[in-house]
PDB file of C-alpha atoms in Angstrom:
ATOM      1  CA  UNK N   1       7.835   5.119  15.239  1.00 89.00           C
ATOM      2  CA  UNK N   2       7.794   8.490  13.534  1.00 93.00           C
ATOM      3  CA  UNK N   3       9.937   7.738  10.621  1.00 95.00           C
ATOM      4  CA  UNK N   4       8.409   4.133  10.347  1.00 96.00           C
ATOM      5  CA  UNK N   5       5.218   5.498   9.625  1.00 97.00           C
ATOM      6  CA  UNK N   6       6.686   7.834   7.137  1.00 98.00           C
ATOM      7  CA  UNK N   7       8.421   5.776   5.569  1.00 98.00           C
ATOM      8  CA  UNK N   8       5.776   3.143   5.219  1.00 98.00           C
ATOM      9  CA  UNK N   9       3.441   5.727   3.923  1.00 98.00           C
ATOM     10  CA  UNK N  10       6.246   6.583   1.747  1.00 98.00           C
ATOM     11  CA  UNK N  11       6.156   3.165   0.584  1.00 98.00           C
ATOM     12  CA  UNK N  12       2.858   2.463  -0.215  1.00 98.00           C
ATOM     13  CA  UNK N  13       2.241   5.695  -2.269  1.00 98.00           C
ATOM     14  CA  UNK N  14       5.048   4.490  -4.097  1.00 97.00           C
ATOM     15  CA  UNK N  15       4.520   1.004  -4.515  1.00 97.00           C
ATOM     16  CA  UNK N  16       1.017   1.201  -5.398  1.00 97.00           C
ATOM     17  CA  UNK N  17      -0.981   5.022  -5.868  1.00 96.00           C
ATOM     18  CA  UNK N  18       2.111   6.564  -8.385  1.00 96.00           C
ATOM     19  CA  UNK N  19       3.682   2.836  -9.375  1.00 94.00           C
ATOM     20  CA  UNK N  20       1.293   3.400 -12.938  1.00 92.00           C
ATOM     21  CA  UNK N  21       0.209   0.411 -14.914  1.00 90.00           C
ATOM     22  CA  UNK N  22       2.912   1.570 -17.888  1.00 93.00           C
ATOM     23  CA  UNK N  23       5.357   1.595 -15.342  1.00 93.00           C
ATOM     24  CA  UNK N  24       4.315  -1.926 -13.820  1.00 92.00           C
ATOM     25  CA  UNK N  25       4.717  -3.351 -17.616  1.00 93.00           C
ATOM     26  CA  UNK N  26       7.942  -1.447 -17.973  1.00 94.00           C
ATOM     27  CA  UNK N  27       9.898  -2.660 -14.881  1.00 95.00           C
ATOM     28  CA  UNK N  28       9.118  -6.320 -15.646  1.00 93.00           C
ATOM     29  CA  UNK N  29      10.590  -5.868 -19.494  1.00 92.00           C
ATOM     30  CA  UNK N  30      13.410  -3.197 -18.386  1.00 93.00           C
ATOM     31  CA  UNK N  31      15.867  -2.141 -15.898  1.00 94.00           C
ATOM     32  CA  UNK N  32      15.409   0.704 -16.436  1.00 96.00           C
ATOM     33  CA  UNK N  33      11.750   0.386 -15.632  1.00 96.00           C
ATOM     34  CA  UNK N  34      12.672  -1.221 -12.618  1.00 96.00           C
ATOM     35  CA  UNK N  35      14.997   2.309 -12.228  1.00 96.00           C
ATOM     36  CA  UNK N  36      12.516   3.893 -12.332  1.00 96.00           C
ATOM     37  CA  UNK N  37       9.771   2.384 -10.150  1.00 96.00           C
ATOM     38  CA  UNK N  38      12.420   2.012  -6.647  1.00 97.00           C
ATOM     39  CA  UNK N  39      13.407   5.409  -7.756  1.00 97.00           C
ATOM     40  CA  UNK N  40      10.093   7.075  -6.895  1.00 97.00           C
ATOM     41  CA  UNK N  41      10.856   5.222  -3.626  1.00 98.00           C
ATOM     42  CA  UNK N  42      13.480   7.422  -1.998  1.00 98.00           C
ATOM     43  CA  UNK N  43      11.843  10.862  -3.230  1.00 98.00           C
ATOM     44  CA  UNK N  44       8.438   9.999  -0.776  1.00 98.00           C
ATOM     45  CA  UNK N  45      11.302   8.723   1.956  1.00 98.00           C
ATOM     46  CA  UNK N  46      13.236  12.306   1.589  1.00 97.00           C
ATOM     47  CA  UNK N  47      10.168  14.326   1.655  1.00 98.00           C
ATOM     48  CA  UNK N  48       8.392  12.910   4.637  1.00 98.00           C
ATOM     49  CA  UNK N  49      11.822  12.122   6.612  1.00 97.00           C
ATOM     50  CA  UNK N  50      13.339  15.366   5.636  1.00 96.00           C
ATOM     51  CA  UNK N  51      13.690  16.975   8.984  1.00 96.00           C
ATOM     52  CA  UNK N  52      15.680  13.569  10.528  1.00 96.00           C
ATOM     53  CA  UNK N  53      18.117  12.443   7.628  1.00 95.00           C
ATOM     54  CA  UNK N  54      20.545  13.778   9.380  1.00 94.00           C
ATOM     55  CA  UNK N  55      20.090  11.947  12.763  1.00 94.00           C
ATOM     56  CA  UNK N  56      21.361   8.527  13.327  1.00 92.00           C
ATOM     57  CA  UNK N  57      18.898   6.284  12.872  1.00 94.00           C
ATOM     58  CA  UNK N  58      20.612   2.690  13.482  1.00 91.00           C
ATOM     59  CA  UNK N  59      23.772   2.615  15.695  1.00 87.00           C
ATOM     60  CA  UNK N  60      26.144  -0.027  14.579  1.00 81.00           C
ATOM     61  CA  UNK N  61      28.797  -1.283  17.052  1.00 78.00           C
ATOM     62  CA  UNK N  62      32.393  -0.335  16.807  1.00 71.00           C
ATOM     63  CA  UNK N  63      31.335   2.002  13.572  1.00 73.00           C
ATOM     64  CA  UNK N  64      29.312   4.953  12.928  1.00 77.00           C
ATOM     65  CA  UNK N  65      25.762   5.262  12.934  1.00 86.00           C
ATOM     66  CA  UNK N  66      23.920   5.598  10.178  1.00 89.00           C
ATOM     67  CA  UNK N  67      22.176   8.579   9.079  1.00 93.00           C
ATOM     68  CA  UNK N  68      18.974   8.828   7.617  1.00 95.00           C
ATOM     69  CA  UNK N  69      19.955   9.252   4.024  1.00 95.00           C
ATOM     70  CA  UNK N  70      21.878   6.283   4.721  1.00 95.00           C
ATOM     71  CA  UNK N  71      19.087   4.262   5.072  1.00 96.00           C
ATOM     72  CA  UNK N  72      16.896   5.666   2.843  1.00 97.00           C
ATOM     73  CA  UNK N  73      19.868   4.806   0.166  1.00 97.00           C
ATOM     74  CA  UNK N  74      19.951   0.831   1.781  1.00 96.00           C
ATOM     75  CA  UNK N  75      16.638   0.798   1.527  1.00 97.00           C
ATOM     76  CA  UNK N  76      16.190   2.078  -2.478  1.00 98.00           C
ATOM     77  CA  UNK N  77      18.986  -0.674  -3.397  1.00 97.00           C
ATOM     78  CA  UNK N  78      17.437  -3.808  -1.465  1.00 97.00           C
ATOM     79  CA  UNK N  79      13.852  -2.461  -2.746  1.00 97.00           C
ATOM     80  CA  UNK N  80      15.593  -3.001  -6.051  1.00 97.00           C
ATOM     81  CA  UNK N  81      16.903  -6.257  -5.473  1.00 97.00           C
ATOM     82  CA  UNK N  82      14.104  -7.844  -4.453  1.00 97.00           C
ATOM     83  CA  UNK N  83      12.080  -6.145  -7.150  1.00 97.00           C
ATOM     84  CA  UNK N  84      14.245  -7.510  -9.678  1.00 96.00           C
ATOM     85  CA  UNK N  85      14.345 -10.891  -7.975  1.00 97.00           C
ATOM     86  CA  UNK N  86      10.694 -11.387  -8.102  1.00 96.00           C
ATOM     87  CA  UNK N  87      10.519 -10.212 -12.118  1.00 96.00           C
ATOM     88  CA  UNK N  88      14.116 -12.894 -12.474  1.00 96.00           C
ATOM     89  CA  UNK N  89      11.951 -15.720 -10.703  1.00 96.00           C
ATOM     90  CA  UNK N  90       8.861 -15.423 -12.311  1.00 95.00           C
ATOM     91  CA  UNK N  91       9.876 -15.119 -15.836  1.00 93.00           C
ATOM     92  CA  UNK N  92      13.332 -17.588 -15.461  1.00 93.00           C
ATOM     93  CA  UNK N  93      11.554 -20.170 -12.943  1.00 93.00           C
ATOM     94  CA  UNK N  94       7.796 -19.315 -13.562  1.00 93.00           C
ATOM     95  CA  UNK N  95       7.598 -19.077  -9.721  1.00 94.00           C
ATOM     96  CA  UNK N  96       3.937 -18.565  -9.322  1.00 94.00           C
ATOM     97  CA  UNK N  97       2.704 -14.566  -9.800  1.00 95.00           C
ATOM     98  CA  UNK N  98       0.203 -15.114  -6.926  1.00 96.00           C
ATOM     99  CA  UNK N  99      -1.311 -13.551  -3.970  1.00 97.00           C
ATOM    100  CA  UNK N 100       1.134 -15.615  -1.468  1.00 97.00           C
ATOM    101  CA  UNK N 101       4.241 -13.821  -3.745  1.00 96.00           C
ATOM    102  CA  UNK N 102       2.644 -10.666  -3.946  1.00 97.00           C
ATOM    103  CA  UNK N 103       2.289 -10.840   0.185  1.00 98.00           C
ATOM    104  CA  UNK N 104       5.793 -11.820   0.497  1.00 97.00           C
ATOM    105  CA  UNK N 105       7.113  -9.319  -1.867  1.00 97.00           C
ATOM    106  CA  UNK N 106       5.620  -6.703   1.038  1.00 97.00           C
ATOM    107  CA  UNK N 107       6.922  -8.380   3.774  1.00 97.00           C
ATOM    108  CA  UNK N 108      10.360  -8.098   2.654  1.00 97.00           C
ATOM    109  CA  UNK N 109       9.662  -4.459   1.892  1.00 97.00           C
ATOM    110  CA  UNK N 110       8.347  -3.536   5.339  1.00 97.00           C
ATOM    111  CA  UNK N 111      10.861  -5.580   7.306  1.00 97.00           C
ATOM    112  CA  UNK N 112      13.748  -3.735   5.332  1.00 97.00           C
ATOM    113  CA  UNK N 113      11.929  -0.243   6.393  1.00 97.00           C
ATOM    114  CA  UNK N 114      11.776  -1.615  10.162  1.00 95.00           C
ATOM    115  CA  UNK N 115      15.069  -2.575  10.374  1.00 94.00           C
ATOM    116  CA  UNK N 116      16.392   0.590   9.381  1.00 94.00           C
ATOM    117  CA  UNK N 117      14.417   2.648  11.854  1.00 92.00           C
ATOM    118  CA  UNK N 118      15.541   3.741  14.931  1.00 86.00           C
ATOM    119  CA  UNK N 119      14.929   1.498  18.115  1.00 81.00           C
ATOM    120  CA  UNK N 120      15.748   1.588  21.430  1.00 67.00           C
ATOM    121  CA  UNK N 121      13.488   3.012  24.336  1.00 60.00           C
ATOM    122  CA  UNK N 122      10.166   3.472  24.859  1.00 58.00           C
ATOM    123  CA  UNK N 123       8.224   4.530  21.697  1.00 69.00           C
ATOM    124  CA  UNK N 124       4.353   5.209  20.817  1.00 82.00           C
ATOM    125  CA  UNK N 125       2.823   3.241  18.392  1.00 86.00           C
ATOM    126  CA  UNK N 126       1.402   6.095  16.524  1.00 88.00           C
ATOM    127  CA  UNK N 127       2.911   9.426  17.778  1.00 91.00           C
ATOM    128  CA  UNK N 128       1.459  11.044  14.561  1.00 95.00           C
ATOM    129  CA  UNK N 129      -1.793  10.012  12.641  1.00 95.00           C
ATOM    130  CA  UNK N 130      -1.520  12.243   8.996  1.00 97.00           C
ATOM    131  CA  UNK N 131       0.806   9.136   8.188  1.00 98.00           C
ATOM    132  CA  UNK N 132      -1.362   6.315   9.138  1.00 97.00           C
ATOM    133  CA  UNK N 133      -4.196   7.529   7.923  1.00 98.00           C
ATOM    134  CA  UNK N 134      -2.867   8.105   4.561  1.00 98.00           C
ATOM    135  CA  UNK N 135      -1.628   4.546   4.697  1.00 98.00           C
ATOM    136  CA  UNK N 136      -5.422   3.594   5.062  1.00 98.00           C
ATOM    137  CA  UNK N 137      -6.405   5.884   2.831  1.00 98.00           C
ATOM    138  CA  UNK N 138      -3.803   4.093   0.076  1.00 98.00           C
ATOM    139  CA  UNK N 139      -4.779   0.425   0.998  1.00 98.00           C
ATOM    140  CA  UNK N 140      -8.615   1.364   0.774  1.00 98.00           C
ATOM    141  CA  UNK N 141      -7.815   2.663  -2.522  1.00 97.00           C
ATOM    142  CA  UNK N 142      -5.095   0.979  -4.675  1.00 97.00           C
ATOM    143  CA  UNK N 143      -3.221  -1.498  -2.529  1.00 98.00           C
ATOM    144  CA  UNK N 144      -6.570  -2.970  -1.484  1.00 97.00           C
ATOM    145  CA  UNK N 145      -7.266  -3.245  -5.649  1.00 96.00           C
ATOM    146  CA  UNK N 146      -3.891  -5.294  -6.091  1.00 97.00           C
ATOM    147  CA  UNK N 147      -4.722  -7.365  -3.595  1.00 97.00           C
ATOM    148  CA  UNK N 148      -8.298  -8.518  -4.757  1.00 97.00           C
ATOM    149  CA  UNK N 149      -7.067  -8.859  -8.208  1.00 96.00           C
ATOM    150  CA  UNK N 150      -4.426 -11.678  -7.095  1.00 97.00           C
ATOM    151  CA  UNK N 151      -6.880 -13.623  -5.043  1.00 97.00           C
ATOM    152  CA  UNK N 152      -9.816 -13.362  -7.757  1.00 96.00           C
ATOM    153  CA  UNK N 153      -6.694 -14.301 -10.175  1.00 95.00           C
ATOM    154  CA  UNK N 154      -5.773 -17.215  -8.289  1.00 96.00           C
ATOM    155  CA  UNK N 155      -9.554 -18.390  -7.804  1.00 95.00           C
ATOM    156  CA  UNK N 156     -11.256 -17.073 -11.106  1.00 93.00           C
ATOM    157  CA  UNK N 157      -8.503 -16.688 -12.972  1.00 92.00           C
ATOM    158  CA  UNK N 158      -9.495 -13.013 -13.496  1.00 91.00           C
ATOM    159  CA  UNK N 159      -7.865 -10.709 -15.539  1.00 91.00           C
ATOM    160  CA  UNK N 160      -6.444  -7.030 -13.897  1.00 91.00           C
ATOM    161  CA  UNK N 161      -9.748  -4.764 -13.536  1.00 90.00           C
ATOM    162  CA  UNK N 162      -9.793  -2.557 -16.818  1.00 88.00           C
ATOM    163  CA  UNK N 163      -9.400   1.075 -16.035  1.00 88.00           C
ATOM    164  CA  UNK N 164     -13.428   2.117 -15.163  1.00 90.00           C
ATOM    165  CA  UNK N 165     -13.441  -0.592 -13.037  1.00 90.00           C
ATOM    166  CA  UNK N 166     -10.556  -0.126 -11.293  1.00 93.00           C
ATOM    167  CA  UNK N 167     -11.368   3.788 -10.825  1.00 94.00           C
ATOM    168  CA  UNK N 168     -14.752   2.898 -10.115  1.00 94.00           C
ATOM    169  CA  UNK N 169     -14.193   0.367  -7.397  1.00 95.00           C
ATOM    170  CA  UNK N 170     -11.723   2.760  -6.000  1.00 96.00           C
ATOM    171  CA  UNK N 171     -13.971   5.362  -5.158  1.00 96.00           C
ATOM    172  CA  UNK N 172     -17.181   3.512  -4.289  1.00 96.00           C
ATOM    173  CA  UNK N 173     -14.370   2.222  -1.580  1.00 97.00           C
ATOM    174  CA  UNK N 174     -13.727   5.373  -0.413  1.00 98.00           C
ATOM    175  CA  UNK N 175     -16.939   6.731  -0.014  1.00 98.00           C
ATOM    176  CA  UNK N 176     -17.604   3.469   2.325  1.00 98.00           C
ATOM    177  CA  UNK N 177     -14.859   4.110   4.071  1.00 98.00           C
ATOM    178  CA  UNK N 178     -15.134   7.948   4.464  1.00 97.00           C
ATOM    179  CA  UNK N 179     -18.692   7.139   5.498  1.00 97.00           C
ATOM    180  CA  UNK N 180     -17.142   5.565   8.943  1.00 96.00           C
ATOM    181  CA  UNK N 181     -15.368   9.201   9.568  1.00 96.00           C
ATOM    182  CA  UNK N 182     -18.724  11.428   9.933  1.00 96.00           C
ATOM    183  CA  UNK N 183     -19.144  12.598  13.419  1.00 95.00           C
ATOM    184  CA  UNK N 184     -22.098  12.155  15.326  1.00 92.00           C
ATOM    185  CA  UNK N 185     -24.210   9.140  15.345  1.00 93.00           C
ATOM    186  CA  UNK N 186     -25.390   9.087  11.738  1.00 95.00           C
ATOM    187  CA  UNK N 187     -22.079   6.974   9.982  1.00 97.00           C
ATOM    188  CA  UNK N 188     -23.123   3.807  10.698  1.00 96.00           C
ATOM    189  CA  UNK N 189     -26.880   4.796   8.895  1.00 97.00           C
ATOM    190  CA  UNK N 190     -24.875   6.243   6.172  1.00 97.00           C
ATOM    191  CA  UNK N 191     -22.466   3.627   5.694  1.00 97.00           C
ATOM    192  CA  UNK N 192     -25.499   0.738   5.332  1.00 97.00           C
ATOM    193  CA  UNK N 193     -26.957   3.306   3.040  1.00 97.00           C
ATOM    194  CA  UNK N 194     -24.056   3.229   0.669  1.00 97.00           C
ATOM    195  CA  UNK N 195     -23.669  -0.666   1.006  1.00 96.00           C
ATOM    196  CA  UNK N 196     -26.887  -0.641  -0.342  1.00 96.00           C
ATOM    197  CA  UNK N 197     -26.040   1.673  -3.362  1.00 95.00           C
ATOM    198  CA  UNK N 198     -22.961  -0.584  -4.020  1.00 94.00           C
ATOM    199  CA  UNK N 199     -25.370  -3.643  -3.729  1.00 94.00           C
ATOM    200  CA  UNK N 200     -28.017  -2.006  -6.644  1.00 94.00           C
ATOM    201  CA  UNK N 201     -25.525  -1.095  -8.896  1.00 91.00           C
ATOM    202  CA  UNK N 202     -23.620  -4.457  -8.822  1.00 91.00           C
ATOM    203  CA  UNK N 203     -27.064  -6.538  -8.961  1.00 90.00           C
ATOM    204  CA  UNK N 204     -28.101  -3.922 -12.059  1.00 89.00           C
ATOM    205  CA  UNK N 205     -24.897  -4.884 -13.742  1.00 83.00           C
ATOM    206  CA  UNK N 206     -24.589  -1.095 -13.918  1.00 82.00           C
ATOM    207  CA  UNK N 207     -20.731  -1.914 -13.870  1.00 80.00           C
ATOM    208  CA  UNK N 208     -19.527  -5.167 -14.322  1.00 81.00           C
ATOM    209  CA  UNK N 209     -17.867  -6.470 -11.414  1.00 88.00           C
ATOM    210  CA  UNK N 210     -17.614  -9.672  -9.436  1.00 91.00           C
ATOM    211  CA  UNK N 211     -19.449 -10.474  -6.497  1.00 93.00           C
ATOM    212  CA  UNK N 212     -16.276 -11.010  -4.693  1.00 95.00           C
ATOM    213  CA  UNK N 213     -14.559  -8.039  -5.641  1.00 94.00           C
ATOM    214  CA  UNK N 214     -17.629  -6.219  -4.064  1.00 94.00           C
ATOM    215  CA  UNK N 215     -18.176  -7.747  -0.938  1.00 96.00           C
ATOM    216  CA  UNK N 216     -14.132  -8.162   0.040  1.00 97.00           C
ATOM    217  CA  UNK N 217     -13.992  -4.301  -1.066  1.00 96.00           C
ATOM    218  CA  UNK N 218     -16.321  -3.554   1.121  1.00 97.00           C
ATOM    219  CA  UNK N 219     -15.181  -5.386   3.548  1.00 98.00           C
ATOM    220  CA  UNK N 220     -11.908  -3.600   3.425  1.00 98.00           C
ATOM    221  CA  UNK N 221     -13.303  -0.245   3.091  1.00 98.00           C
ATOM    222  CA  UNK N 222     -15.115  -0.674   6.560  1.00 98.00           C
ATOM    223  CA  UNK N 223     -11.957  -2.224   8.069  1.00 98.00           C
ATOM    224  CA  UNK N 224      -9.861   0.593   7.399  1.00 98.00           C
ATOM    225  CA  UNK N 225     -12.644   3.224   7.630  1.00 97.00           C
ATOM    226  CA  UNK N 226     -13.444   2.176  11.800  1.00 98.00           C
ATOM    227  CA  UNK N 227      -9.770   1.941  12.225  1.00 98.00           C
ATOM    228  CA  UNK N 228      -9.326   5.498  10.511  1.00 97.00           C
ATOM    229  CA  UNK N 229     -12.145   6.612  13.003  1.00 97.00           C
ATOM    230  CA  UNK N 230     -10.790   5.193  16.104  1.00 96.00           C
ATOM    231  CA  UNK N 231      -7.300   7.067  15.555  1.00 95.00           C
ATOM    232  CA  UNK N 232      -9.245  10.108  14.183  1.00 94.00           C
ATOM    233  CA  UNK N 233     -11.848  10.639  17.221  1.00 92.00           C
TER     234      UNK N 233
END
């Protein structure tokens, strides 16, 4: 499960943290946008699987195994295909750009990255935490902001947060979260504490976001922040 978690984290930072709103407009008008957006892909892959692209990560019977790079490269080109089959869909078919496509979309991507890891034996879930905490620490911040803006979008029909917002959101997340990783007995004080900052600002209208987007941010802030805690402590 080493190299999942790498390569999920990988993924994520990818996919969402350096996957830049020009470059989200780009790949749906471009291939070459698209290019470029599964390209970041593989450079995370190499630099966190670096050590093991050499081993044989999936054994195939009667042929050779295939080595890491292997899979990273399998990986980059079916990242692109279903990239490219989502933008084909939505703008040949007008399949629906909605939170159910968007949670398909990763599916696919994370059962391509499973398949490609190596199995067999006994394995801990999480035989390293830097990577699993820094997928947390990517959902808390943008993943977690895709996600709220398709279900607001399919219930509100709200438009994508404008940058302050999105920035904004972001870090009052984080803080929420980071409030659940303070030793001692004092986070959960803290963390009510800062609920109640997000609650005065929000009721103040000192930045103008939804109710929703609030509370399910939260929500998903203290989530991820106890489950960063328990593999933390």
């Amino acid at each position: 499960m080493i190299i999942f978690w790498r390569l999920l984290f990988g993924h994520l930072l990818a996919d969402f943290t350096f996957q830049f709103n020009v470059v989200n407009r780009w790949k749906r008008s471009s291939l070459w946008g698209m290019l470029l957006h599964c390209a970041t892909h593989p450079v995370f892959y190499l630099w966190f699987t670096w050590p093991y692209i050499n081993e044989v990560w999936v054994e195939l019977p009667g042929v050779a195994g295939l080595r890491g790079w292997g899979c990273i490269l399998i990986v980059f080109a079916l990242h692109f295909i279903e990239d490219q089959w989502r933008v084909f869909t939505i703008f040949r078919y007008r399949t629906p750009d909605n939170t159910l496509y968007f949670l398909w979309d990763q599916f696919i991507h994370y059962a391509v990255i499973f398949l490609v890891i190596p199995h067999g034996g006994a394995a801990e879930l999480m035989p390293e935490t830097w990577p699993v905490l820094g997928c947390l620490f990517v959902f808390v911040t943008h993943a977690s902001t895709v996600l709220i803006y398709f279900i607001e979008k399919d219930l509100y029909d709200r438009e994508f947060p404008g940058t302050q917002e999105k920035y904004f959101m972001m870090a009052e997340r984080l803080v929420l979260a980071g409030c659940m990783l303070i030793p001692g007995l004092a986070w959960p004080a803290l963390g009510a504490a800062w609920l109640g900052v997000m609650y005065y600002v929000r009721k103040r209208r000192l930045m103008d976001v939804s109710w929703f987007s609030l509370w399910s941010g939260a929500a998903v802030a203290v989530l991820c922040g106890l489950a960063a805690r328990m593999i933390y402590y």
